[in-house]
PDB file of C-alpha atoms in Angstrom:
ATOM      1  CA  UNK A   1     -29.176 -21.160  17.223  1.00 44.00           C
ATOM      2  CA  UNK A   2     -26.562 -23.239  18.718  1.00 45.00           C
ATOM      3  CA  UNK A   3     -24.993 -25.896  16.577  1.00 43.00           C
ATOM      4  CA  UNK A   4     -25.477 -29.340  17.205  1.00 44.00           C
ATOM      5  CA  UNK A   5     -23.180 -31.354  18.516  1.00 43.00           C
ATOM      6  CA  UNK A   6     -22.874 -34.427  15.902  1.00 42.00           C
ATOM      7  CA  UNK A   7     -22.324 -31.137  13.664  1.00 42.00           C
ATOM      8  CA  UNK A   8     -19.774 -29.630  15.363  1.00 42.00           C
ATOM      9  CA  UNK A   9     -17.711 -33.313  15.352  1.00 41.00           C
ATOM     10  CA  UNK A  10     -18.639 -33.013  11.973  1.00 40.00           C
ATOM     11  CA  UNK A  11     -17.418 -29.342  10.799  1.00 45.00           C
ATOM     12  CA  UNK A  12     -14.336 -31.171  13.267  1.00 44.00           C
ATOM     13  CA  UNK A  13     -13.405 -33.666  10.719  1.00 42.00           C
ATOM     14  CA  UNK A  14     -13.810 -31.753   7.885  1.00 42.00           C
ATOM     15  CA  UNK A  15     -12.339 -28.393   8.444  1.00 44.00           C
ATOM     16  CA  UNK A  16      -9.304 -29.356  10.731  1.00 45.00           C
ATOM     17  CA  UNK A  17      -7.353 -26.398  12.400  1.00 42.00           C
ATOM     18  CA  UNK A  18     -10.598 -24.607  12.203  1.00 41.00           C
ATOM     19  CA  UNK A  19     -12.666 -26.902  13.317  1.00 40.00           C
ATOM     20  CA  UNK A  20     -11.483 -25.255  17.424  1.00 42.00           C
ATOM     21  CA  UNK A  21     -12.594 -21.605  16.675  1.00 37.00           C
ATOM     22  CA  UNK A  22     -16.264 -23.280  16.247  1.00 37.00           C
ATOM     23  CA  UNK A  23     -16.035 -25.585  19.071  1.00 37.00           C
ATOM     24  CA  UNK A  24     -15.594 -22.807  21.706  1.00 41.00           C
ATOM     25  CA  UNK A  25     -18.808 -20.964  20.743  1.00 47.00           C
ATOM     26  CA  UNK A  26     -22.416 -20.925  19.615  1.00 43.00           C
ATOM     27  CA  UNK A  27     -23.474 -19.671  15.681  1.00 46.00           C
ATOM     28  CA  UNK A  28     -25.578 -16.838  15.901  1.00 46.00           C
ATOM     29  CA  UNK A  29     -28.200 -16.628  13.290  1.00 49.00           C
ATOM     30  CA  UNK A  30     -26.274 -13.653  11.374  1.00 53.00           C
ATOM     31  CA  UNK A  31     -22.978 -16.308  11.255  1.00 54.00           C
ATOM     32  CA  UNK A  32     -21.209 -15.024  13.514  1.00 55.00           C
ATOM     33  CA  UNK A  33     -19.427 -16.610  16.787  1.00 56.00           C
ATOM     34  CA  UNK A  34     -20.850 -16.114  20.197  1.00 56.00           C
ATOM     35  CA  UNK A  35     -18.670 -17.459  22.655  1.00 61.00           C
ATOM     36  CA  UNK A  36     -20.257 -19.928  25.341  1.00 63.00           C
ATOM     37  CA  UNK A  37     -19.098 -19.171  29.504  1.00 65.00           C
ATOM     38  CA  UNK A  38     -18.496 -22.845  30.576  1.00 74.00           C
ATOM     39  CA  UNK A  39     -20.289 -23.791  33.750  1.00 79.00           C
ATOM     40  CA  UNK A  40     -17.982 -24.673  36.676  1.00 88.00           C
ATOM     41  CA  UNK A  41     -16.625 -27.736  36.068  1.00 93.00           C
ATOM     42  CA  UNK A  42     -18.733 -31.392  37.173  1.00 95.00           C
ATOM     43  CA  UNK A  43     -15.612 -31.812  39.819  1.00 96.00           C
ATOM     44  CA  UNK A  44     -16.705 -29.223  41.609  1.00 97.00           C
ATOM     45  CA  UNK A  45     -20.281 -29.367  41.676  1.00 97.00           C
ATOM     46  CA  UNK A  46     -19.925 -32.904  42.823  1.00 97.00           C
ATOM     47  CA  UNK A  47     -18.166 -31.522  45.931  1.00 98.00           C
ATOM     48  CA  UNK A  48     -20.670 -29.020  46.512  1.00 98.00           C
ATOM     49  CA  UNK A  49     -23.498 -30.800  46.057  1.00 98.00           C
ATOM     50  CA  UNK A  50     -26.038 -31.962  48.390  1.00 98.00           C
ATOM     51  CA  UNK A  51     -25.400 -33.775  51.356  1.00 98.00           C
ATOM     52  CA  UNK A  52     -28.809 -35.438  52.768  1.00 98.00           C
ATOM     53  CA  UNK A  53     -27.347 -37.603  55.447  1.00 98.00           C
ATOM     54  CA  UNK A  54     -26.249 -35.151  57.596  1.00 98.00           C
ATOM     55  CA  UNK A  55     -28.735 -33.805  60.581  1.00 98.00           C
ATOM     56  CA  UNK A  56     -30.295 -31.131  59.052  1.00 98.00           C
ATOM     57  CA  UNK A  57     -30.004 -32.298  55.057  1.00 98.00           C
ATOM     58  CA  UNK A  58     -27.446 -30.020  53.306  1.00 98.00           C
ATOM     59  CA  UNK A  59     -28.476 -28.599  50.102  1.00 97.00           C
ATOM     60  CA  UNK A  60     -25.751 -27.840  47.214  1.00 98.00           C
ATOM     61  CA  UNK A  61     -24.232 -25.028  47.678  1.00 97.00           C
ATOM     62  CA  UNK A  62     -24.961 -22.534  44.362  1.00 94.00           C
ATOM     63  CA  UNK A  63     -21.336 -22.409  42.693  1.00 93.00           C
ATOM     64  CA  UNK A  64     -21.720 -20.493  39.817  1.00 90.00           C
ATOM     65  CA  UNK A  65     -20.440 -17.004  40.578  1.00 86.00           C
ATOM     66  CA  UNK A  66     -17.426 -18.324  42.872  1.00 91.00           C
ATOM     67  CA  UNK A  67     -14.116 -18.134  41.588  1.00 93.00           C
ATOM     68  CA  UNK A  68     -11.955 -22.061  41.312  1.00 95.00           C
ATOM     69  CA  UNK A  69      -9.434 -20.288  43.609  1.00 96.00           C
ATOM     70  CA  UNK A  70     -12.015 -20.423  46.345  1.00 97.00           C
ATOM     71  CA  UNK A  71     -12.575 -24.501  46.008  1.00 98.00           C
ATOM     72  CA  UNK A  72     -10.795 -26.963  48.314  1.00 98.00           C
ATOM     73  CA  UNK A  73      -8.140 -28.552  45.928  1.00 98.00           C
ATOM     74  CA  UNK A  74      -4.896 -29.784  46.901  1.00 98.00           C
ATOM     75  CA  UNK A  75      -1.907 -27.435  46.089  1.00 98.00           C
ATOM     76  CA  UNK A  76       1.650 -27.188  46.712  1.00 98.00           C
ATOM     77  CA  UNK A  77       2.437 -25.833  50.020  1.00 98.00           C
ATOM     78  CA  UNK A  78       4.597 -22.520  49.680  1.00 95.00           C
ATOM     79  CA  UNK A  79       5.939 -22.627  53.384  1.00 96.00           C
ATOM     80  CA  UNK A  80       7.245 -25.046  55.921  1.00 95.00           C
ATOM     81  CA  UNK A  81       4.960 -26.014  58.633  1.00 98.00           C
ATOM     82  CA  UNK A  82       4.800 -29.476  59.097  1.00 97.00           C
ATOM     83  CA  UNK A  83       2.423 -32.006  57.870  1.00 98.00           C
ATOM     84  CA  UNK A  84      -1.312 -31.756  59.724  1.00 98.00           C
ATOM     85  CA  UNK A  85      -0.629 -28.477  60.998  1.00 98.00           C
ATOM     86  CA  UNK A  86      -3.831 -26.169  59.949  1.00 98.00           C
ATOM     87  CA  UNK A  87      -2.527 -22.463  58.598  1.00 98.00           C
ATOM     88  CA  UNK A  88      -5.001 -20.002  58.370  1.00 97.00           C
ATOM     89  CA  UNK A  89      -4.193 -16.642  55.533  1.00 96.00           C
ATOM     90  CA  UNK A  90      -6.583 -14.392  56.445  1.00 94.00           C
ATOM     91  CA  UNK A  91      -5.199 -11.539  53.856  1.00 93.00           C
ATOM     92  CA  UNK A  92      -5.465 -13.791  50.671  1.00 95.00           C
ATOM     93  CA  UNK A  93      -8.720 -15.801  52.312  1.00 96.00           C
ATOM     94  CA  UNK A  94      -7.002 -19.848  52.455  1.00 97.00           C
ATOM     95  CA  UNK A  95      -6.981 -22.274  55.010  1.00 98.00           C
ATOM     96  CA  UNK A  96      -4.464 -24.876  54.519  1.00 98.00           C
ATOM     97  CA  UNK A  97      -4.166 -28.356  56.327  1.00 98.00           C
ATOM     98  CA  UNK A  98      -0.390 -28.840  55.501  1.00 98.00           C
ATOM     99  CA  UNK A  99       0.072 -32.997  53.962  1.00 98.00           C
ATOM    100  CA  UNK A 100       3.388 -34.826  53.509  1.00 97.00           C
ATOM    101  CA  UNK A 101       5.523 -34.057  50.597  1.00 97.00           C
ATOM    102  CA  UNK A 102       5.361 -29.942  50.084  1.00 97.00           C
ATOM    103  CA  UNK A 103       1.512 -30.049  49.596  1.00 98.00           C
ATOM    104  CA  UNK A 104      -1.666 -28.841  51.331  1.00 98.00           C
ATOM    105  CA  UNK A 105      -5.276 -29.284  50.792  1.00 98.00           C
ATOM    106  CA  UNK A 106      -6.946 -25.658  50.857  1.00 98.00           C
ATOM    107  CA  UNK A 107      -9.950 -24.275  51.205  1.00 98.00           C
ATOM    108  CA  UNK A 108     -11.411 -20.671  50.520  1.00 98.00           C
ATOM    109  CA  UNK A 109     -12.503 -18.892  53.661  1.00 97.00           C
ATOM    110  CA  UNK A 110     -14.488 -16.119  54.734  1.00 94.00           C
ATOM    111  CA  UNK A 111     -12.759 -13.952  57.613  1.00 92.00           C
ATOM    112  CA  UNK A 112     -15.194 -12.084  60.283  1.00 82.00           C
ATOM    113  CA  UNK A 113     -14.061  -9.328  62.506  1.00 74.00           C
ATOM    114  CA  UNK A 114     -13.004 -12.122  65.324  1.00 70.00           C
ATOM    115  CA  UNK A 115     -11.290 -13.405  62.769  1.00 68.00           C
ATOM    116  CA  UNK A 116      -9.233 -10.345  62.550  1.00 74.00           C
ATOM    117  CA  UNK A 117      -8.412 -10.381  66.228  1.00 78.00           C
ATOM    118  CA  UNK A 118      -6.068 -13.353  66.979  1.00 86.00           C
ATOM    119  CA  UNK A 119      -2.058 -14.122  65.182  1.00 91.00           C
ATOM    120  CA  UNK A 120      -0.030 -16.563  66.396  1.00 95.00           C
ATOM    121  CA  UNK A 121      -0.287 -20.033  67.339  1.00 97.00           C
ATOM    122  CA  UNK A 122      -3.270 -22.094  68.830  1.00 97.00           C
ATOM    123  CA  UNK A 123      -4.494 -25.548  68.656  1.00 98.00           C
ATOM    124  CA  UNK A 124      -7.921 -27.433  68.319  1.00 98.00           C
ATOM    125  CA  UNK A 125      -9.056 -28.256  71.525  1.00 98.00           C
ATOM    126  CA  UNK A 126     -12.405 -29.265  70.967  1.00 97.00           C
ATOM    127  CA  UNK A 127     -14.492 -30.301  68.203  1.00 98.00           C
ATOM    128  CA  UNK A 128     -18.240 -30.082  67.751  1.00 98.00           C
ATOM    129  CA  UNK A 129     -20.844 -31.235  64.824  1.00 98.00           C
ATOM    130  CA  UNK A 130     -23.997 -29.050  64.786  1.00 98.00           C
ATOM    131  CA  UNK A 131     -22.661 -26.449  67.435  1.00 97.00           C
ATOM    132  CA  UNK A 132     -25.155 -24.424  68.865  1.00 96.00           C
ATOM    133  CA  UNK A 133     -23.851 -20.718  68.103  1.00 93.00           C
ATOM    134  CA  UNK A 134     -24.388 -17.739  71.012  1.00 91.00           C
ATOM    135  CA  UNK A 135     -23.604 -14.725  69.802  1.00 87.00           C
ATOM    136  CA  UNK A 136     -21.088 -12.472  72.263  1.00 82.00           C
ATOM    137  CA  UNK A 137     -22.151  -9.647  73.932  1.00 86.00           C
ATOM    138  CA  UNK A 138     -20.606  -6.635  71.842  1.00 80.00           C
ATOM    139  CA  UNK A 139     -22.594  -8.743  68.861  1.00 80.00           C
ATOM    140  CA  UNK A 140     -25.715  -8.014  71.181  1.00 88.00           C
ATOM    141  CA  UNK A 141     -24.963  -4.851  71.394  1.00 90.00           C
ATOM    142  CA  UNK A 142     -24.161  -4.105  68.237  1.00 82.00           C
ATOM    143  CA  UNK A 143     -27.655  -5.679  66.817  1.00 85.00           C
ATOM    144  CA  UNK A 144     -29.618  -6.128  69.297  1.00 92.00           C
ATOM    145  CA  UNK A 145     -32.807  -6.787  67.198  1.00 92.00           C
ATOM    146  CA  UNK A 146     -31.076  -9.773  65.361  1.00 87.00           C
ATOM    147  CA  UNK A 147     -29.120 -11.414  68.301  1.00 90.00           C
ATOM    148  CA  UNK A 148     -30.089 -10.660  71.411  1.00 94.00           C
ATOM    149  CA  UNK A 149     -32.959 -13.615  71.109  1.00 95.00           C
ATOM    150  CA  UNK A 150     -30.410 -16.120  71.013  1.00 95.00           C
ATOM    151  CA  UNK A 151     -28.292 -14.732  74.417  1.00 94.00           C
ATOM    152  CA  UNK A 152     -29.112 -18.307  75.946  1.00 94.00           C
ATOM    153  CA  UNK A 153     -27.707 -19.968  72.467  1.00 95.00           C
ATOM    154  CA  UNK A 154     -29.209 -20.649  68.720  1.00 96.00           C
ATOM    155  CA  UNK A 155     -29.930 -24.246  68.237  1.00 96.00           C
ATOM    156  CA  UNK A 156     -28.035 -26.017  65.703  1.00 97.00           C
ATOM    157  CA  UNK A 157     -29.416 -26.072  61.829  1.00 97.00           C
ATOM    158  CA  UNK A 158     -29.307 -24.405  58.323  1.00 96.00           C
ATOM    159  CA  UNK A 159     -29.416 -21.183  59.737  1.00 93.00           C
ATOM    160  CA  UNK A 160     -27.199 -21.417  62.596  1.00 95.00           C
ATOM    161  CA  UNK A 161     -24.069 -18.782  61.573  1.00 91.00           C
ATOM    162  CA  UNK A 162     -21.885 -22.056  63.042  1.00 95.00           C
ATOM    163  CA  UNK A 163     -23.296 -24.341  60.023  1.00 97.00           C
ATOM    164  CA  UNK A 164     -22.434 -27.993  60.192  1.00 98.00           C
ATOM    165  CA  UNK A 165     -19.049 -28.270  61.941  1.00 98.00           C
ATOM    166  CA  UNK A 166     -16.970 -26.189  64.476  1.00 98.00           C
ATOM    167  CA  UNK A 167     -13.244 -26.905  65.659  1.00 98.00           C
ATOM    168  CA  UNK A 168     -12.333 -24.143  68.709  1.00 97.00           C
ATOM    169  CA  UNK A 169      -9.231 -22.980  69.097  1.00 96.00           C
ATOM    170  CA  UNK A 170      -7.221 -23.000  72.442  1.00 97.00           C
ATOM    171  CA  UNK A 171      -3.591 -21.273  72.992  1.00 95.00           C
ATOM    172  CA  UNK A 172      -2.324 -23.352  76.089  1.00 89.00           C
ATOM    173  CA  UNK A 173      -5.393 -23.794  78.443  1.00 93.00           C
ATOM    174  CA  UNK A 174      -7.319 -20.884  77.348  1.00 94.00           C
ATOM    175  CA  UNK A 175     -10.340 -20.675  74.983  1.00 93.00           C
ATOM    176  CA  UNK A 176      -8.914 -18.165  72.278  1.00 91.00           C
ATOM    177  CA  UNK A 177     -12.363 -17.642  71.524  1.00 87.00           C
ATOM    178  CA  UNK A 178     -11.394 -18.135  67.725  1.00 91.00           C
ATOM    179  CA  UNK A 179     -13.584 -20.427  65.763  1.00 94.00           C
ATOM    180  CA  UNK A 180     -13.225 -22.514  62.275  1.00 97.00           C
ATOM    181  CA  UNK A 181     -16.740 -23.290  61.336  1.00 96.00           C
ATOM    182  CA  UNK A 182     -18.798 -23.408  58.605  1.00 97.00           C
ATOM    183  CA  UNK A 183     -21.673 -20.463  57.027  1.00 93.00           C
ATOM    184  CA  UNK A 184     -24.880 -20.240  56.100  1.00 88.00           C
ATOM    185  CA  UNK A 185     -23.902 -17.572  53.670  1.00 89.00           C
ATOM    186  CA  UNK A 186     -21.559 -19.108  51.107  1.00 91.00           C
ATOM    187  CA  UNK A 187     -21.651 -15.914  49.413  1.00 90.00           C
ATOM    188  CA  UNK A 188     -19.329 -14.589  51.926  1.00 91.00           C
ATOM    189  CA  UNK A 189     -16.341 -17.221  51.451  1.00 94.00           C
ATOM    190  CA  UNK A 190     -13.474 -15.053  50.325  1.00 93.00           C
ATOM    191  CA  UNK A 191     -14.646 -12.107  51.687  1.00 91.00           C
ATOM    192  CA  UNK A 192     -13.752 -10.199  54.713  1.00 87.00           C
ATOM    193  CA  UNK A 193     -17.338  -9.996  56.869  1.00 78.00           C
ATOM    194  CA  UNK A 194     -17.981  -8.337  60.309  1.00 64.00           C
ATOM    195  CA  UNK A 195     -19.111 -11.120  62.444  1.00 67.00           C
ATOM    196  CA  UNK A 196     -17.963 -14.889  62.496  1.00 71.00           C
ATOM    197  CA  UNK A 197     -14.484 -16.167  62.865  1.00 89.00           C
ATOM    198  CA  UNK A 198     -12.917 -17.871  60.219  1.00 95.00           C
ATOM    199  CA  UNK A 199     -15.922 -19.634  57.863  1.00 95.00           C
ATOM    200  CA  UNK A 200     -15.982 -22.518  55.215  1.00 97.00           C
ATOM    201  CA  UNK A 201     -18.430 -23.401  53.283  1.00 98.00           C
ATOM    202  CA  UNK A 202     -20.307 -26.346  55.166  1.00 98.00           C
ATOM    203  CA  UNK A 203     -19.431 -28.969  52.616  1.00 98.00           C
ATOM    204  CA  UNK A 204     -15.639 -27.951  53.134  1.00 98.00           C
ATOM    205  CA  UNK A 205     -15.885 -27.454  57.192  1.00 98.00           C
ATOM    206  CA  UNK A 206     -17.485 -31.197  57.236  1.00 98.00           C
ATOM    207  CA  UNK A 207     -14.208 -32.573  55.061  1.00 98.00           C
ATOM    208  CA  UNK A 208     -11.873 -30.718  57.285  1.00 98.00           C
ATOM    209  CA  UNK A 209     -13.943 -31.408  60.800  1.00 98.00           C
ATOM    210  CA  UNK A 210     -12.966 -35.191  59.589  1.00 98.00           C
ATOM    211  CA  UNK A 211      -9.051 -34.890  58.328  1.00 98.00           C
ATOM    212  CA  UNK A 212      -8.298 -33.073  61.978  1.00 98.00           C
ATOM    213  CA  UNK A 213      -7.778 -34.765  65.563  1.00 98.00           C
ATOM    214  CA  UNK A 214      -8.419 -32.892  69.295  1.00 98.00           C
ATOM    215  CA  UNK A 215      -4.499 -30.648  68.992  1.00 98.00           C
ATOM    216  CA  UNK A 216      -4.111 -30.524  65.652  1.00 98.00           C
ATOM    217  CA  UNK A 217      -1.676 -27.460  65.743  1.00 98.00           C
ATOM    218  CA  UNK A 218      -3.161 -24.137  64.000  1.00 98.00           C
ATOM    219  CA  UNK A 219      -1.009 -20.947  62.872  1.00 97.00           C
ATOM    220  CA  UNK A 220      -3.105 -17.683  61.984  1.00 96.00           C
ATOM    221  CA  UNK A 221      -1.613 -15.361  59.893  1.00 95.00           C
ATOM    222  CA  UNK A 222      -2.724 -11.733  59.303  1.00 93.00           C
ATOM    223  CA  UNK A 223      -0.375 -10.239  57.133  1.00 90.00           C
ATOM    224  CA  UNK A 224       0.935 -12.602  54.338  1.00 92.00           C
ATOM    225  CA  UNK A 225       1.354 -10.860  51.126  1.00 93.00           C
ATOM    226  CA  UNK A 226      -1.527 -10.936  48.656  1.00 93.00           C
ATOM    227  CA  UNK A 227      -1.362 -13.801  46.125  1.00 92.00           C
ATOM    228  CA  UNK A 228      -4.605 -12.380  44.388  1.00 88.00           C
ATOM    229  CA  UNK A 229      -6.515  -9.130  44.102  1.00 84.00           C
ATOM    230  CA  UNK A 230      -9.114  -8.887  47.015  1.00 81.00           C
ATOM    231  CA  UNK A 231     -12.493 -10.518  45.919  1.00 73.00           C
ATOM    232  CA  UNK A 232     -15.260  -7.230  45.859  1.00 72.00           C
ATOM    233  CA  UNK A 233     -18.836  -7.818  47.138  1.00 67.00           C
ATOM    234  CA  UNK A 234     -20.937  -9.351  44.456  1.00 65.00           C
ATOM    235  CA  UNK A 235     -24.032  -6.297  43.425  1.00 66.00           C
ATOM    236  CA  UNK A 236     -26.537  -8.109  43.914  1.00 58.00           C
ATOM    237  CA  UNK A 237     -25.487  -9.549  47.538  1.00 60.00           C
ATOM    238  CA  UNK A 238     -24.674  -5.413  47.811  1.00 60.00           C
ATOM    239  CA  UNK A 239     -27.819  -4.782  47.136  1.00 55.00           C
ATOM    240  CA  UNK A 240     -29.611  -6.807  49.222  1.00 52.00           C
ATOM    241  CA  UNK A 241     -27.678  -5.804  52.176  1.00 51.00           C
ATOM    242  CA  UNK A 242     -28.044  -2.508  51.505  1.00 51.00           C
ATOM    243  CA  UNK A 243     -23.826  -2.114  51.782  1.00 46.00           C
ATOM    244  CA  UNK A 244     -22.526   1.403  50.519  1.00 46.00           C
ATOM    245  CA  UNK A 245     -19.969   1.309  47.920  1.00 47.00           C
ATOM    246  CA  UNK A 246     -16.431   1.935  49.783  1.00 45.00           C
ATOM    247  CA  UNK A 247     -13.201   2.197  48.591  1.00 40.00           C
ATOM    248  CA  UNK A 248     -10.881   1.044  50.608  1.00 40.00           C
ATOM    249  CA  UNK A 249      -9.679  -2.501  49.676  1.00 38.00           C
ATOM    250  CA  UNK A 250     -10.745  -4.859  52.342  1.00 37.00           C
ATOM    251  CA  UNK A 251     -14.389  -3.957  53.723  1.00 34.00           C
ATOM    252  CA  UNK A 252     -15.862  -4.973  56.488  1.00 32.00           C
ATOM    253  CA  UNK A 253     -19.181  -6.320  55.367  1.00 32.00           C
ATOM    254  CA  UNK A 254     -22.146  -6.061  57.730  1.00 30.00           C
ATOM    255  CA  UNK A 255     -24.394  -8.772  57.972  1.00 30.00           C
TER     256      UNK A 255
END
């Protein structure tokens, strides 16, 4: 049984130094400690949470199993772009939107296979909120049972792969084809998936859709060096999908 609370401030007062070893855990009922995994912190599950003014109502976004690395935050900015440029590190899974004074705000991404296909330097050419998504044709091809109903286009909503918010990418006067958008499978943000472009989670895509402008400048990199060990598929999404095990370090996850 866990110990109360007004106990705990009260074991606290009285035992001192002590008093932190009970604080971080639950009493069992043979006395000894069983330590407590906090929940992700309120901060965070404010940001994530539901957003029912939007078009299609947004539910929150189920946090618990993502690591905090993955959660837009504002950091310092390890390179030198200048501020409002967007830099997207596909190897480590960030997006940055590079601010004044050395720091960015980042989000965690998920990276699909045209994700995969573009390096250099592009810019936003058009924006678009609830985006209808049409799948290409090698996506057709590839599953035809699951796409090729939406050839003429998916309308916008919760399921559309687009989510929310879309900003496409141009290099000069050509469409690179390369999308920023959002998901409607959060569990893939920080994973490398096979379809998609570069995805946010659709509470993320929506803060960035309204911190950019039509030319904000974007720089894709492919091969920065990793800042963290590669995130692994979670079993139970594994399971569902049906995904053998592999063992090479950066699957490409069909969906």
């Amino acid at each position: 049984m866990c110990v109360s609370r007004r106990r705990f401030l009260f074991q606290a007062a009285s035992l001192g130094a002590v008093a932190p070893l009970v604080l971080s855990g639950c009493m069992s009922s043979t006395g000894a400690i069983e330590a407590v995994k906090p929940g992700p912190d309120p901060y965070f599950l404010a940001m994530y949470g539901p957003q029912p003014n939007e078009r299609f109502p947004l539910p929150a976004i189920d946090i618990s199993n993502v690591e905090e690395r993955f959660f837009r935050q504002q950091v310092r900015y390890h390179r030198s772009e200048r501020a409002g440029t967007i830099v997207v590190d596909t190897q480590n899974r960030f997006l940055y939107l590079v601010q004044e004074g050395g720091m960015a705000m980042r989000y965690g991404i998920g990276v699909g296979r045209a994700g995969l296909e573009f390096e250099g330097e592009a810019r936003v050419a058009r924006k678009a909120q609830w985006p209808t998504w049409t799948p290409t044709a090698a996506m057709i091809e590839r599953e035809p049972g699951r796409n090729a109903q939406w050839a003429g286009g998916m309308p916008p909503g919760l399921e559309n792969p687009l989510g929310p918010r879309a900003l496409y990418l141009f290099e000069g006067g050509r469409d690179t084809l390369y999308r920023i958008h959002g998901t409607s499978e959060p569990w893939s943000i920080g994973l490398a998936v096979s379809s998609g472009c570069i995805r946010l989670f659709n509470q993320d895509i929506i803060d960035l859709y309204a911190r950019v402008a039509i030319d904000t400048p974007v720089l894709v990199l492919q091969n920065e060096p990793l800042m963290f060990p590669q995130r692994e598929v979670p079993e139970s999404i594994r399971r569902q999908l049906e995904i053998p095990q592999r063992q090479d370090q950066n699957p490409m996850i069909e969906i």
